[in-house]
Coordinates of C-alpha atoms in Angstrom, one line a residue:
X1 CA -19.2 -9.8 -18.9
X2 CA -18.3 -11.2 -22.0
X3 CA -14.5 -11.7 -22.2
X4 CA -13.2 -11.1 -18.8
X5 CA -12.0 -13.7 -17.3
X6 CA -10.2 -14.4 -13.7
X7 CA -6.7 -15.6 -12.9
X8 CA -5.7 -17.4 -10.1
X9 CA -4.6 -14.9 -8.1
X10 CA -8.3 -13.1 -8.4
X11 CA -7.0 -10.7 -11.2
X12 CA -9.4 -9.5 -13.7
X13 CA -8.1 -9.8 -17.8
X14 CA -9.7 -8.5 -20.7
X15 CA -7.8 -9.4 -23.7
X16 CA -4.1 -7.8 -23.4
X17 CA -5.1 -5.9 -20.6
X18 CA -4.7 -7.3 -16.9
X19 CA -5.8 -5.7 -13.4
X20 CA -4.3 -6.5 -10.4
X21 CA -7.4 -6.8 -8.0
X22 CA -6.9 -6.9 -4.4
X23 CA -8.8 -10.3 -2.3
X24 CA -11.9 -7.6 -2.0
X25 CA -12.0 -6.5 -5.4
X26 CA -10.5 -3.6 -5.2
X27 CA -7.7 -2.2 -7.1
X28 CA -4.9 0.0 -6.0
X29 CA -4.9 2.9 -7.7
X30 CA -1.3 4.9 -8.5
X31 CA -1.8 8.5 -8.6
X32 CA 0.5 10.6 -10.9
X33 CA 0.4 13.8 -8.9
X34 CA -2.3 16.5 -7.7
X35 CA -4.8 18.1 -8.9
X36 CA -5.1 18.8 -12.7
X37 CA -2.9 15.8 -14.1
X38 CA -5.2 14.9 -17.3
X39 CA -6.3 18.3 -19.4
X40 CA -9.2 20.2 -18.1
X41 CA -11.8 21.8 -20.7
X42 CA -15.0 23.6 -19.3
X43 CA -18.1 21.6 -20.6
X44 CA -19.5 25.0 -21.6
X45 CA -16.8 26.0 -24.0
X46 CA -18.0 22.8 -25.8
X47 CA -21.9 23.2 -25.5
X48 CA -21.8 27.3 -26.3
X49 CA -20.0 26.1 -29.6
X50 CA -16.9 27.9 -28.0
X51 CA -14.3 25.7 -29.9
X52 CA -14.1 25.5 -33.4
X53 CA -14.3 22.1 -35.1
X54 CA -10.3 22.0 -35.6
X55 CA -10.2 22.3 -31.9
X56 CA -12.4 19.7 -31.0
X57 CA -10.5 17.3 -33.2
X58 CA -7.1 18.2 -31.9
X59 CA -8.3 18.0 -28.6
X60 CA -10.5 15.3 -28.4
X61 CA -10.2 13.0 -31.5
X62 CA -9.2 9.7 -30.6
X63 CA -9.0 10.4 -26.8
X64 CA -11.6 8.8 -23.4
X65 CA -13.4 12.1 -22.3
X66 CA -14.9 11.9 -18.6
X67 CA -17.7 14.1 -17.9
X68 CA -17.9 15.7 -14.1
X69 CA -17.9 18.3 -11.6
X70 CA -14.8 20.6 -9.6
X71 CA -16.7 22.7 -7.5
X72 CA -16.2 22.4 -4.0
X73 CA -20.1 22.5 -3.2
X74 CA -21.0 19.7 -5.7
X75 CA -19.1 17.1 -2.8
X76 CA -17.3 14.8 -5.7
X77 CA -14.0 15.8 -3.8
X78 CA -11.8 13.0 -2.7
X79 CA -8.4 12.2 -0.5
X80 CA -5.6 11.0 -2.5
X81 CA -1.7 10.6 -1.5
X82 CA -1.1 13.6 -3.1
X83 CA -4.3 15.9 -2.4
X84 CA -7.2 16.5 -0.4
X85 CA -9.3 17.4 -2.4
X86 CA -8.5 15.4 -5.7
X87 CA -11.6 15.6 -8.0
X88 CA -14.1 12.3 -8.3
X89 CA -13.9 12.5 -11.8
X90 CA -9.7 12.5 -12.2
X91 CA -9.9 9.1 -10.4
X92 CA -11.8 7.7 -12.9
X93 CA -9.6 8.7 -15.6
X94 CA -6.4 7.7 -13.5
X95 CA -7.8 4.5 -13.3
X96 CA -8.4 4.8 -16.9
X97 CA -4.9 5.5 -17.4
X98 CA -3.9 2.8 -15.5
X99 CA -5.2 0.0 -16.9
X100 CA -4.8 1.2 -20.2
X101 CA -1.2 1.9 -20.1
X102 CA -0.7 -1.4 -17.8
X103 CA 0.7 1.5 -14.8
X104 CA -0.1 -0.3 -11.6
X105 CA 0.9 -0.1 -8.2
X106 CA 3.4 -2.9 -7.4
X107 CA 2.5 -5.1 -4.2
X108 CA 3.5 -8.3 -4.4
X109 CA 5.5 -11.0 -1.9
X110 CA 8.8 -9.6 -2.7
X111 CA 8.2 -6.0 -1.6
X112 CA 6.1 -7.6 1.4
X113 CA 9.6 -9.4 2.4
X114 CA 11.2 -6.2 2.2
X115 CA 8.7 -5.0 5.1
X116 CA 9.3 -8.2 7.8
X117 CA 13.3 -7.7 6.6
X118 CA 12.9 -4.0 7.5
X119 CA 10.8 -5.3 11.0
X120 CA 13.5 -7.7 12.0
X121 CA 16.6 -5.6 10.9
X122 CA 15.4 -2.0 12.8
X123 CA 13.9 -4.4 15.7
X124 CA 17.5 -5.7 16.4
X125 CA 19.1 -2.1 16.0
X126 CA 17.1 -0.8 18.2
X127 CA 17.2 -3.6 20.7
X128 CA 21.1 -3.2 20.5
X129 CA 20.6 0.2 21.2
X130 CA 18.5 0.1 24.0
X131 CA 21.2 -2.4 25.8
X132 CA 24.1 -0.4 24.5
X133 CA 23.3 3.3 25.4
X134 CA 21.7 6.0 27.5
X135 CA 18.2 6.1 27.3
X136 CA 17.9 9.3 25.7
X137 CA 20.7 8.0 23.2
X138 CA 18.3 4.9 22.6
X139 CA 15.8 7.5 22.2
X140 CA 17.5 9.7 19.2
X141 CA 18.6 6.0 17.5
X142 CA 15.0 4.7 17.4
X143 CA 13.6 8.1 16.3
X144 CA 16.2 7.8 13.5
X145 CA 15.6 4.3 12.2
X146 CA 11.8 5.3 12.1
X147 CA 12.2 8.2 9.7
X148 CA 14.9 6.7 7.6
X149 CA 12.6 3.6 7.3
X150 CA 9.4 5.9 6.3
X151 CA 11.9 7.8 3.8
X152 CA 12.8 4.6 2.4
X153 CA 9.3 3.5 2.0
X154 CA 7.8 7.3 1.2
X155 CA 10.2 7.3 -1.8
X156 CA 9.5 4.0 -3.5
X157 CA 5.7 4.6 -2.9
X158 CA 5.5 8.0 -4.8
X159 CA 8.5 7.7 -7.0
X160 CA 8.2 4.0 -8.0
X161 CA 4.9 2.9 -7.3
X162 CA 6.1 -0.1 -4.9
X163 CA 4.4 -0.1 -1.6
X164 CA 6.7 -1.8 0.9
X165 CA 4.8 -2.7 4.6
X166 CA 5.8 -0.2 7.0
X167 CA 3.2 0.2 9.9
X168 CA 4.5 -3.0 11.6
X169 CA 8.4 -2.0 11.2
X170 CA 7.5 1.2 13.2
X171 CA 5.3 0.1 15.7
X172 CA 8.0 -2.4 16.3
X173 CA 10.5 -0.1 16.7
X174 CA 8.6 1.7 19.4
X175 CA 7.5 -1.1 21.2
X176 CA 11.1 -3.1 21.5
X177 CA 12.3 0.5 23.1
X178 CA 9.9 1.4 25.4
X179 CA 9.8 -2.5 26.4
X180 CA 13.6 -2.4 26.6
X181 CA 13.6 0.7 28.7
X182 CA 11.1 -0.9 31.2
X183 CA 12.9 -3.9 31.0
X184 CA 16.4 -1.7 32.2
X185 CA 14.7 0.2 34.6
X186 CA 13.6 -2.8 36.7
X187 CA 16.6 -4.8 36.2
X188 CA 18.0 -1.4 38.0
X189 CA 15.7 -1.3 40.7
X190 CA 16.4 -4.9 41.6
X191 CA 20.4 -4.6 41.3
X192 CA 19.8 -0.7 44.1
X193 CA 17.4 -3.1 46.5
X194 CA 20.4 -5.7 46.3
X195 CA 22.9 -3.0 46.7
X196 CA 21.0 -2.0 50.1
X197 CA 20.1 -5.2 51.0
X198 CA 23.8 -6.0 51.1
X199 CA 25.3 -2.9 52.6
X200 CA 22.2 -3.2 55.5
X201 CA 24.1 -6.3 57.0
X202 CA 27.2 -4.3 57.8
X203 CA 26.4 -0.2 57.9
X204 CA 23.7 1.3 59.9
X205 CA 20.8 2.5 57.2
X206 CA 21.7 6.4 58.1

């Protein structure tokens, strides 16, 4: 198209505006909310001659109109972070939105560094943990870094538009305890067989 251009990085810019396109081509789209976000008018209102011509001015003068459907049956329904049922139509005019007004997600290395910090800090608390306490202890401290970590990220995703790796942090989590409480429980068994082995050379094993 004439006048786009590619940067580096595989972004797409037209002029002033930039988007931020993902290795695919795809761009990550921030959402401002539910359902309803941009005005609604009903497309008969404007074909029955409903509105006077004031009203069309004020309300559409100047401004991007999409065309589409709501209804449930017509299957342009779609799964958002905020909705389940977010019309097709409102994604193309928060798209709109967001490239006009420049209002992208933000995903770059320095949130990405935030997620492996976040892996290697809550890996080592829980490791500590798992050597320091009670299983069930270990248990409620894991439990506890995993929803302070996806409050952490939960908040900067819908309040800030910043998404910040989490999956890996979790899964991490989980699997440094349940490979430190294997680890304890067989380091156990070994010390009770040595325990027995030792007391078996001098007491009867009644």
């Amino acid at each position: 198209v004439k006048g786009i251009t590619r940067t580096p990085e595989g972004d797409i810019r037209e002029g002033r505006l930039e988007f931020p396109l993902n290795p695919w081509g795809g761009l990550l789209v921030r959402y401002y909310g539910g359902n309803r976000v941009f005005p609604f008018y009903e497309f008969s209102d404007l074909v029955l001659g409903r509105m006077s011509e004031a009203e069309l001015k004020q309300r559409f003068g100047g401004k991007i109109v999409f065309l589409g459907v709501t209804a449930a049956a017509l299957k342009d329904l779609r799964a958002t972070p905020f909705s389940l049922d977010y019309p097709g139509v409102e994604v193309h005019a928060t798209v709109a939105s967001n490239v006009l007004s420049q209002h992208f997600m933000l995903r770059d290395q320095r949130f990405f560094f935030l997620g492996y910090l976040f892996l290697w800090l809550f890996g080592a608390l829980v490791s500590w943990g798992v050597y320091r306490f009670h299983p069930f202890q270990s248990a409620l401290l894991v439990f506890g870094a995993v929803f302070s970590l996806q409050t952490i990220v939960h908040f900067v995703f819908f309040n800030r538009g910043i998404v910040v790796p989490s999956i890996v942090p979790t899964l991490s989590c989980f699997a440094v305890f349940f490979a430190g409480i294997l680890y304890r429980y067989f380091i156990g068994e070994q010390e009770k067989r040595a325990v027995r082995a030792a007391f078996s050379r001098y007491v009867s094993s009644a």
